[in-house]
């Protein structure tokens, strides 16, 4: 099989999601939205923002703690399986099997997340990979997976492609039928911020999938 290469920032089992501040008329200063684009484009746009444009990081004392390994495992598996159960564009027949937790995939994610780099792990081996980044204290585990799953609206099942100018690779990896396990890690980072110099503290999520999805010429189910 040939890994899917046609979509931006989308190689074998890969996709990137940047959760950036939502700025605009009528929006709360702390509102968030997912912005799907290439890592380089996302970093360039974030770096180009002026100081008032970035959502300020909350004071250290007000931040929610990063989930424990046990909490992350529980919530990631639950959120992925909830998304797989809700797949409906079209409804999978038979229903998609539930994912289990992979300690091996989690160890790979834990090793890489420590580097605090919002780019795909070149040494991920045979795993698929989804990434997410957000300003602190904005998204919990379930919201990260929901952000990936919401890309279903931008996936055209008939053609097996994303809608023009859209990203859907996170969604297709989440609901890929032959993927059996997921392992993830998250870290509150203080370097390499994809939001530019005005937001130095940010949170990174890395999820690895086994076997990987997103193969050229194939649909998720």
PDB file of C-alpha atoms in Angstrom:
ATOM      1  CA  UNK A   1       0.000   0.000   0.000  1.00  0.00           C
ATOM      2  CA  UNK A   2       1.062   3.605  -0.588  1.00  0.00           C
ATOM      3  CA  UNK A   3       0.630   6.112   2.248  1.00  0.00           C
ATOM      4  CA  UNK A   4      -1.642   9.066   1.530  1.00  0.00           C
ATOM      5  CA  UNK A   5       0.391  12.085   0.408  1.00  0.00           C
ATOM      6  CA  UNK A   6      -2.131  14.245  -1.434  1.00  0.00           C
ATOM      7  CA  UNK A   7      -3.231  16.426   1.470  1.00  0.00           C
ATOM      8  CA  UNK A   8      -1.201  19.197   3.139  1.00  0.00           C
ATOM      9  CA  UNK A   9       0.682  18.072   6.269  1.00  0.00           C
ATOM     10  CA  UNK A  10      -0.780  14.632   5.743  1.00  0.00           C
ATOM     11  CA  UNK A  11       1.517  11.662   5.329  1.00  0.00           C
ATOM     12  CA  UNK A  12       1.121   8.082   6.478  1.00  0.00           C
ATOM     13  CA  UNK A  13      -1.267   8.239   9.399  1.00  0.00           C
ATOM     14  CA  UNK A  14      -0.444  11.890  10.012  1.00  0.00           C
ATOM     15  CA  UNK A  15      -2.331  15.115  10.521  1.00  0.00           C
ATOM     16  CA  UNK A  16      -1.772  18.324  12.488  1.00  0.00           C
ATOM     17  CA  UNK A  17      -4.320  20.419  14.357  1.00  0.00           C
ATOM     18  CA  UNK A  18      -3.489  23.833  15.805  1.00  0.00           C
ATOM     19  CA  UNK A  19      -5.980  25.141  18.342  1.00  0.00           C
ATOM     20  CA  UNK A  20      -5.452  28.877  18.077  1.00  0.00           C
ATOM     21  CA  UNK A  21      -7.148  31.856  19.754  1.00  0.00           C
ATOM     22  CA  UNK A  22     -10.419  32.901  18.126  1.00  0.00           C
ATOM     23  CA  UNK A  23     -10.245  36.627  17.478  1.00  0.00           C
ATOM     24  CA  UNK A  24     -12.984  38.749  16.007  1.00  0.00           C
ATOM     25  CA  UNK A  25     -16.075  40.813  16.550  1.00  0.00           C
ATOM     26  CA  UNK A  26     -18.342  39.527  19.293  1.00  0.00           C
ATOM     27  CA  UNK A  27     -15.924  36.846  20.509  1.00  0.00           C
ATOM     28  CA  UNK A  28     -14.811  36.302  24.062  1.00  0.00           C
ATOM     29  CA  UNK A  29     -11.146  37.025  24.672  1.00  0.00           C
ATOM     30  CA  UNK A  30     -10.698  33.411  25.739  1.00  0.00           C
ATOM     31  CA  UNK A  31     -12.725  31.755  22.964  1.00  0.00           C
ATOM     32  CA  UNK A  32     -10.956  29.066  20.960  1.00  0.00           C
ATOM     33  CA  UNK A  33     -11.393  27.369  17.604  1.00  0.00           C
ATOM     34  CA  UNK A  34      -9.461  24.686  15.722  1.00  0.00           C
ATOM     35  CA  UNK A  35      -7.449  26.017  12.772  1.00  0.00           C
ATOM     36  CA  UNK A  36      -6.303  23.264  10.417  1.00  0.00           C
ATOM     37  CA  UNK A  37      -3.326  24.184   8.259  1.00  0.00           C
ATOM     38  CA  UNK A  38       0.261  23.163   7.686  1.00  0.00           C
ATOM     39  CA  UNK A  39       2.623  23.440  10.618  1.00  0.00           C
ATOM     40  CA  UNK A  40       4.780  26.018   8.852  1.00  0.00           C
ATOM     41  CA  UNK A  41       1.787  28.137   7.888  1.00  0.00           C
ATOM     42  CA  UNK A  42       0.371  27.930  11.404  1.00  0.00           C
ATOM     43  CA  UNK A  43       3.674  28.899  12.999  1.00  0.00           C
ATOM     44  CA  UNK A  44       4.188  31.759  10.553  1.00  0.00           C
ATOM     45  CA  UNK A  45       0.721  33.163  11.155  1.00  0.00           C
ATOM     46  CA  UNK A  46       1.056  32.853  14.913  1.00  0.00           C
ATOM     47  CA  UNK A  47       4.448  34.560  14.879  1.00  0.00           C
ATOM     48  CA  UNK A  48       3.052  37.384  12.761  1.00  0.00           C
ATOM     49  CA  UNK A  49       0.316  38.245  15.260  1.00  0.00           C
ATOM     50  CA  UNK A  50       0.774  41.479  17.178  1.00  0.00           C
ATOM     51  CA  UNK A  51       0.830  41.452  20.967  1.00  0.00           C
ATOM     52  CA  UNK A  52      -2.891  42.250  21.494  1.00  0.00           C
ATOM     53  CA  UNK A  53      -3.910  39.404  19.172  1.00  0.00           C
ATOM     54  CA  UNK A  54      -2.772  36.466  21.296  1.00  0.00           C
ATOM     55  CA  UNK A  55      -4.864  35.163  24.161  1.00  0.00           C
ATOM     56  CA  UNK A  56      -2.789  35.850  27.296  1.00  0.00           C
ATOM     57  CA  UNK A  57      -1.685  32.768  29.195  1.00  0.00           C
ATOM     58  CA  UNK A  58      -3.477  32.607  32.561  1.00  0.00           C
ATOM     59  CA  UNK A  59      -1.422  33.107  35.735  1.00  0.00           C
ATOM     60  CA  UNK A  60       0.363  29.998  36.953  1.00  0.00           C
ATOM     61  CA  UNK A  61      -1.935  29.604  39.936  1.00  0.00           C
ATOM     62  CA  UNK A  62      -5.119  29.459  37.834  1.00  0.00           C
ATOM     63  CA  UNK A  63      -4.137  26.786  35.328  1.00  0.00           C
ATOM     64  CA  UNK A  64      -5.778  23.382  35.414  1.00  0.00           C
ATOM     65  CA  UNK A  65      -3.271  20.601  36.070  1.00  0.00           C
ATOM     66  CA  UNK A  66      -2.145  18.493  33.140  1.00  0.00           C
ATOM     67  CA  UNK A  67      -4.013  15.165  33.440  1.00  0.00           C
ATOM     68  CA  UNK A  68      -2.237  12.233  35.028  1.00  0.00           C
ATOM     69  CA  UNK A  69      -1.208   9.306  32.833  1.00  0.00           C
ATOM     70  CA  UNK A  70      -4.161   7.290  34.145  1.00  0.00           C
ATOM     71  CA  UNK A  71      -6.623  10.123  33.469  1.00  0.00           C
ATOM     72  CA  UNK A  72      -5.246  10.708  29.978  1.00  0.00           C
ATOM     73  CA  UNK A  73      -5.491   6.997  29.150  1.00  0.00           C
ATOM     74  CA  UNK A  74      -9.081   6.787  30.387  1.00  0.00           C
ATOM     75  CA  UNK A  75     -10.271   9.963  28.689  1.00  0.00           C
ATOM     76  CA  UNK A  76      -8.460   9.462  25.375  1.00  0.00           C
ATOM     77  CA  UNK A  77      -9.830   5.946  24.903  1.00  0.00           C
ATOM     78  CA  UNK A  78     -13.330   7.084  25.884  1.00  0.00           C
ATOM     79  CA  UNK A  79     -13.255  10.132  23.595  1.00  0.00           C
ATOM     80  CA  UNK A  80     -11.914   8.188  20.606  1.00  0.00           C
ATOM     81  CA  UNK A  81     -14.509   5.460  21.017  1.00  0.00           C
ATOM     82  CA  UNK A  82     -17.302   8.011  21.402  1.00  0.00           C
ATOM     83  CA  UNK A  83     -16.206   9.599  18.115  1.00  0.00           C
ATOM     84  CA  UNK A  84     -16.041   6.207  16.390  1.00  0.00           C
ATOM     85  CA  UNK A  85     -19.516   5.321  17.668  1.00  0.00           C
ATOM     86  CA  UNK A  86     -20.912   8.573  16.249  1.00  0.00           C
ATOM     87  CA  UNK A  87     -19.375   8.244  12.773  1.00  0.00           C
ATOM     88  CA  UNK A  88     -22.227   8.895  10.359  1.00  0.00           C
ATOM     89  CA  UNK A  89     -20.955  10.232   7.025  1.00  0.00           C
ATOM     90  CA  UNK A  90     -22.097   7.534   6.141  1.00  0.00           C
ATOM     91  CA  UNK A  91     -22.847   5.270   9.098  1.00  0.00           C
ATOM     92  CA  UNK A  92     -20.287   2.428   9.153  1.00  0.00           C
ATOM     93  CA  UNK A  93     -21.689  -1.072   8.617  1.00  0.00           C
ATOM     94  CA  UNK A  94     -20.787  -3.008  10.653  1.00  0.00           C
ATOM     95  CA  UNK A  95     -20.113  -0.548  13.460  1.00  0.00           C
ATOM     96  CA  UNK A  96     -16.502   0.451  14.023  1.00  0.00           C
ATOM     97  CA  UNK A  97     -14.720  -1.634  16.660  1.00  0.00           C
ATOM     98  CA  UNK A  98     -13.636   0.119  19.836  1.00  0.00           C
ATOM     99  CA  UNK A  99     -10.000   1.133  20.234  1.00  0.00           C
ATOM    100  CA  UNK A 100      -7.869  -0.101  23.104  1.00  0.00           C
ATOM    101  CA  UNK A 101      -4.876   1.583  24.746  1.00  0.00           C
ATOM    102  CA  UNK A 102      -1.399   0.777  23.450  1.00  0.00           C
ATOM    103  CA  UNK A 103       1.383   1.146  26.014  1.00  0.00           C
ATOM    104  CA  UNK A 104       3.929   0.977  23.194  1.00  0.00           C
ATOM    105  CA  UNK A 105       2.250   3.820  21.293  1.00  0.00           C
ATOM    106  CA  UNK A 106       1.969   5.827  24.522  1.00  0.00           C
ATOM    107  CA  UNK A 107       5.676   5.380  25.271  1.00  0.00           C
ATOM    108  CA  UNK A 108       6.521   6.685  21.808  1.00  0.00           C
ATOM    109  CA  UNK A 109       4.231   9.685  22.374  1.00  0.00           C
ATOM    110  CA  UNK A 110       5.653  10.329  25.861  1.00  0.00           C
ATOM    111  CA  UNK A 111       9.205  10.293  24.543  1.00  0.00           C
ATOM    112  CA  UNK A 112       8.391  12.750  21.766  1.00  0.00           C
ATOM    113  CA  UNK A 113       6.093  15.149  23.637  1.00  0.00           C
ATOM    114  CA  UNK A 114       9.001  16.043  25.950  1.00  0.00           C
ATOM    115  CA  UNK A 115      10.673  17.810  23.025  1.00  0.00           C
ATOM    116  CA  UNK A 116       7.773  20.305  22.821  1.00  0.00           C
ATOM    117  CA  UNK A 117       7.829  20.455  19.029  1.00  0.00           C
ATOM    118  CA  UNK A 118       4.637  21.087  17.082  1.00  0.00           C
ATOM    119  CA  UNK A 119       5.721  18.955  14.155  1.00  0.00           C
ATOM    120  CA  UNK A 120       5.468  15.276  13.379  1.00  0.00           C
ATOM    121  CA  UNK A 121       7.888  12.825  14.927  1.00  0.00           C
ATOM    122  CA  UNK A 122      10.252  11.622  12.168  1.00  0.00           C
ATOM    123  CA  UNK A 123      11.141   8.614  14.343  1.00  0.00           C
ATOM    124  CA  UNK A 124       7.581   7.454  15.026  1.00  0.00           C
ATOM    125  CA  UNK A 125       8.189   4.139  13.241  1.00  0.00           C
ATOM    126  CA  UNK A 126       5.024   2.482  11.949  1.00  0.00           C
ATOM    127  CA  UNK A 127       2.581   4.502  14.058  1.00  0.00           C
ATOM    128  CA  UNK A 128       0.019   6.944  12.726  1.00  0.00           C
ATOM    129  CA  UNK A 129       0.027  10.308  14.503  1.00  0.00           C
ATOM    130  CA  UNK A 130      -2.299  13.193  15.367  1.00  0.00           C
ATOM    131  CA  UNK A 131      -1.035  16.367  17.036  1.00  0.00           C
ATOM    132  CA  UNK A 132      -2.794  19.255  18.744  1.00  0.00           C
ATOM    133  CA  UNK A 133      -1.567  22.456  20.380  1.00  0.00           C
ATOM    134  CA  UNK A 134      -3.469  25.027  22.416  1.00  0.00           C
ATOM    135  CA  UNK A 135      -2.902  27.963  24.687  1.00  0.00           C
ATOM    136  CA  UNK A 136      -3.036  26.873  28.342  1.00  0.00           C
ATOM    137  CA  UNK A 137      -6.218  26.105  30.243  1.00  0.00           C
ATOM    138  CA  UNK A 138      -8.450  26.021  27.158  1.00  0.00           C
ATOM    139  CA  UNK A 139      -9.073  22.441  25.986  1.00  0.00           C
ATOM    140  CA  UNK A 140      -9.374  19.188  27.901  1.00  0.00           C
ATOM    141  CA  UNK A 141      -8.787  15.709  26.490  1.00  0.00           C
ATOM    142  CA  UNK A 142     -12.338  15.212  25.227  1.00  0.00           C
ATOM    143  CA  UNK A 143     -12.321  18.600  23.478  1.00  0.00           C
ATOM    144  CA  UNK A 144      -9.085  17.797  21.656  1.00  0.00           C
ATOM    145  CA  UNK A 145     -10.538  14.582  20.224  1.00  0.00           C
ATOM    146  CA  UNK A 146     -13.812  16.352  19.418  1.00  0.00           C
ATOM    147  CA  UNK A 147     -11.824  18.955  17.475  1.00  0.00           C
ATOM    148  CA  UNK A 148     -10.326  16.167  15.387  1.00  0.00           C
ATOM    149  CA  UNK A 149     -13.674  14.390  14.975  1.00  0.00           C
ATOM    150  CA  UNK A 150     -15.469  17.583  13.935  1.00  0.00           C
ATOM    151  CA  UNK A 151     -13.459  17.505  10.710  1.00  0.00           C
ATOM    152  CA  UNK A 152     -16.045  14.952   9.535  1.00  0.00           C
ATOM    153  CA  UNK A 153     -17.949  17.927   8.117  1.00  0.00           C
ATOM    154  CA  UNK A 154     -15.005  18.584   5.784  1.00  0.00           C
ATOM    155  CA  UNK A 155     -14.582  15.007   4.529  1.00  0.00           C
ATOM    156  CA  UNK A 156     -16.307  13.878   1.329  1.00  0.00           C
ATOM    157  CA  UNK A 157     -16.778  10.126   1.642  1.00  0.00           C
ATOM    158  CA  UNK A 158     -17.780   9.641  -1.992  1.00  0.00           C
ATOM    159  CA  UNK A 159     -14.466  10.992  -3.280  1.00  0.00           C
ATOM    160  CA  UNK A 160     -12.403   9.971  -0.259  1.00  0.00           C
ATOM    161  CA  UNK A 161     -10.972  13.493  -0.069  1.00  0.00           C
ATOM    162  CA  UNK A 162     -11.177  16.588   2.093  1.00  0.00           C
ATOM    163  CA  UNK A 163     -13.280  19.467   0.846  1.00  0.00           C
ATOM    164  CA  UNK A 164     -11.302  22.140  -0.996  1.00  0.00           C
ATOM    165  CA  UNK A 165      -9.062  24.084   1.353  1.00  0.00           C
ATOM    166  CA  UNK A 166     -10.021  21.957   4.368  1.00  0.00           C
ATOM    167  CA  UNK A 167      -8.239  19.434   6.580  1.00  0.00           C
ATOM    168  CA  UNK A 168      -9.871  16.130   7.481  1.00  0.00           C
ATOM    169  CA  UNK A 169      -6.963  13.799   8.214  1.00  0.00           C
ATOM    170  CA  UNK A 170      -7.408  13.895  11.988  1.00  0.00           C
ATOM    171  CA  UNK A 171     -10.980  12.679  11.594  1.00  0.00           C
ATOM    172  CA  UNK A 172     -10.154   9.888   9.163  1.00  0.00           C
ATOM    173  CA  UNK A 173      -7.410   8.592  11.466  1.00  0.00           C
ATOM    174  CA  UNK A 174      -9.741   8.639  14.472  1.00  0.00           C
ATOM    175  CA  UNK A 175     -12.375   6.554  12.620  1.00  0.00           C
ATOM    176  CA  UNK A 176     -10.062   4.351  10.538  1.00  0.00           C
ATOM    177  CA  UNK A 177     -11.573   0.874  10.793  1.00  0.00           C
ATOM    178  CA  UNK A 178      -8.365  -1.156  10.850  1.00  0.00           C
ATOM    179  CA  UNK A 179      -6.725   0.982  13.540  1.00  0.00           C
ATOM    180  CA  UNK A 180      -7.006  -1.023  16.735  1.00  0.00           C
ATOM    181  CA  UNK A 181      -5.171   0.947  19.422  1.00  0.00           C
ATOM    182  CA  UNK A 182      -4.168   4.448  20.470  1.00  0.00           C
ATOM    183  CA  UNK A 183      -1.543   5.760  22.877  1.00  0.00           C
ATOM    184  CA  UNK A 184      -1.146   9.435  23.783  1.00  0.00           C
ATOM    185  CA  UNK A 185       0.783  11.933  25.873  1.00  0.00           C
ATOM    186  CA  UNK A 186       0.440  15.614  26.726  1.00  0.00           C
ATOM    187  CA  UNK A 187       2.751  18.239  28.170  1.00  0.00           C
ATOM    188  CA  UNK A 188       2.628  21.876  29.225  1.00  0.00           C
ATOM    189  CA  UNK A 189       5.496  23.400  27.243  1.00  0.00           C
ATOM    190  CA  UNK A 190       7.535  26.564  27.761  1.00  0.00           C
ATOM    191  CA  UNK A 191       9.599  26.508  24.552  1.00  0.00           C
ATOM    192  CA  UNK A 192       9.025  26.338  20.787  1.00  0.00           C
ATOM    193  CA  UNK A 193       5.589  27.958  21.067  1.00  0.00           C
ATOM    194  CA  UNK A 194       3.632  27.742  17.781  1.00  0.00           C
ATOM    195  CA  UNK A 195       1.711  30.837  18.939  1.00  0.00           C
ATOM    196  CA  UNK A 196       4.701  33.160  18.735  1.00  0.00           C
ATOM    197  CA  UNK A 197       6.645  34.974  21.427  1.00  0.00           C
ATOM    198  CA  UNK A 198       3.585  36.463  23.126  1.00  0.00           C
ATOM    199  CA  UNK A 199       2.368  33.075  24.401  1.00  0.00           C
ATOM    200  CA  UNK A 200       5.363  31.243  25.786  1.00  0.00           C
ATOM    201  CA  UNK A 201       3.446  28.547  27.681  1.00  0.00           C
ATOM    202  CA  UNK A 202       1.318  26.167  25.627  1.00  0.00           C
ATOM    203  CA  UNK A 203      -0.002  22.617  25.753  1.00  0.00           C
ATOM    204  CA  UNK A 204       0.905  19.874  23.282  1.00  0.00           C
ATOM    205  CA  UNK A 205      -0.912  16.581  22.686  1.00  0.00           C
ATOM    206  CA  UNK A 206       0.536  13.653  20.732  1.00  0.00           C
ATOM    207  CA  UNK A 207      -1.516  10.565  19.843  1.00  0.00           C
ATOM    208  CA  UNK A 208      -0.042   7.547  18.069  1.00  0.00           C
ATOM    209  CA  UNK A 209      -2.159   4.908  16.324  1.00  0.00           C
ATOM    210  CA  UNK A 210      -1.604   1.233  15.559  1.00  0.00           C
ATOM    211  CA  UNK A 211      -1.924   0.185  12.851  1.00  0.00           C
ATOM    212  CA  UNK A 212      -1.870   3.591  11.111  1.00  0.00           C
ATOM    213  CA  UNK A 213      -4.700   4.829   8.906  1.00  0.00           C
ATOM    214  CA  UNK A 214      -4.901   7.353   6.054  1.00  0.00           C
ATOM    215  CA  UNK A 215      -3.690   5.202   3.173  1.00  0.00           C
ATOM    216  CA  UNK A 216      -3.841   6.462  -0.410  1.00  0.00           C
ATOM    217  CA  UNK A 217      -6.752   5.040  -2.359  1.00  0.00           C
ATOM    218  CA  UNK A 218      -8.573   3.771   0.735  1.00  0.00           C
ATOM    219  CA  UNK A 219     -11.486   5.124   2.755  1.00  0.00           C
ATOM    220  CA  UNK A 220     -11.565   4.993   6.555  1.00  0.00           C
ATOM    221  CA  UNK A 221     -14.316   2.337   6.585  1.00  0.00           C
TER     222      UNK A 221
END
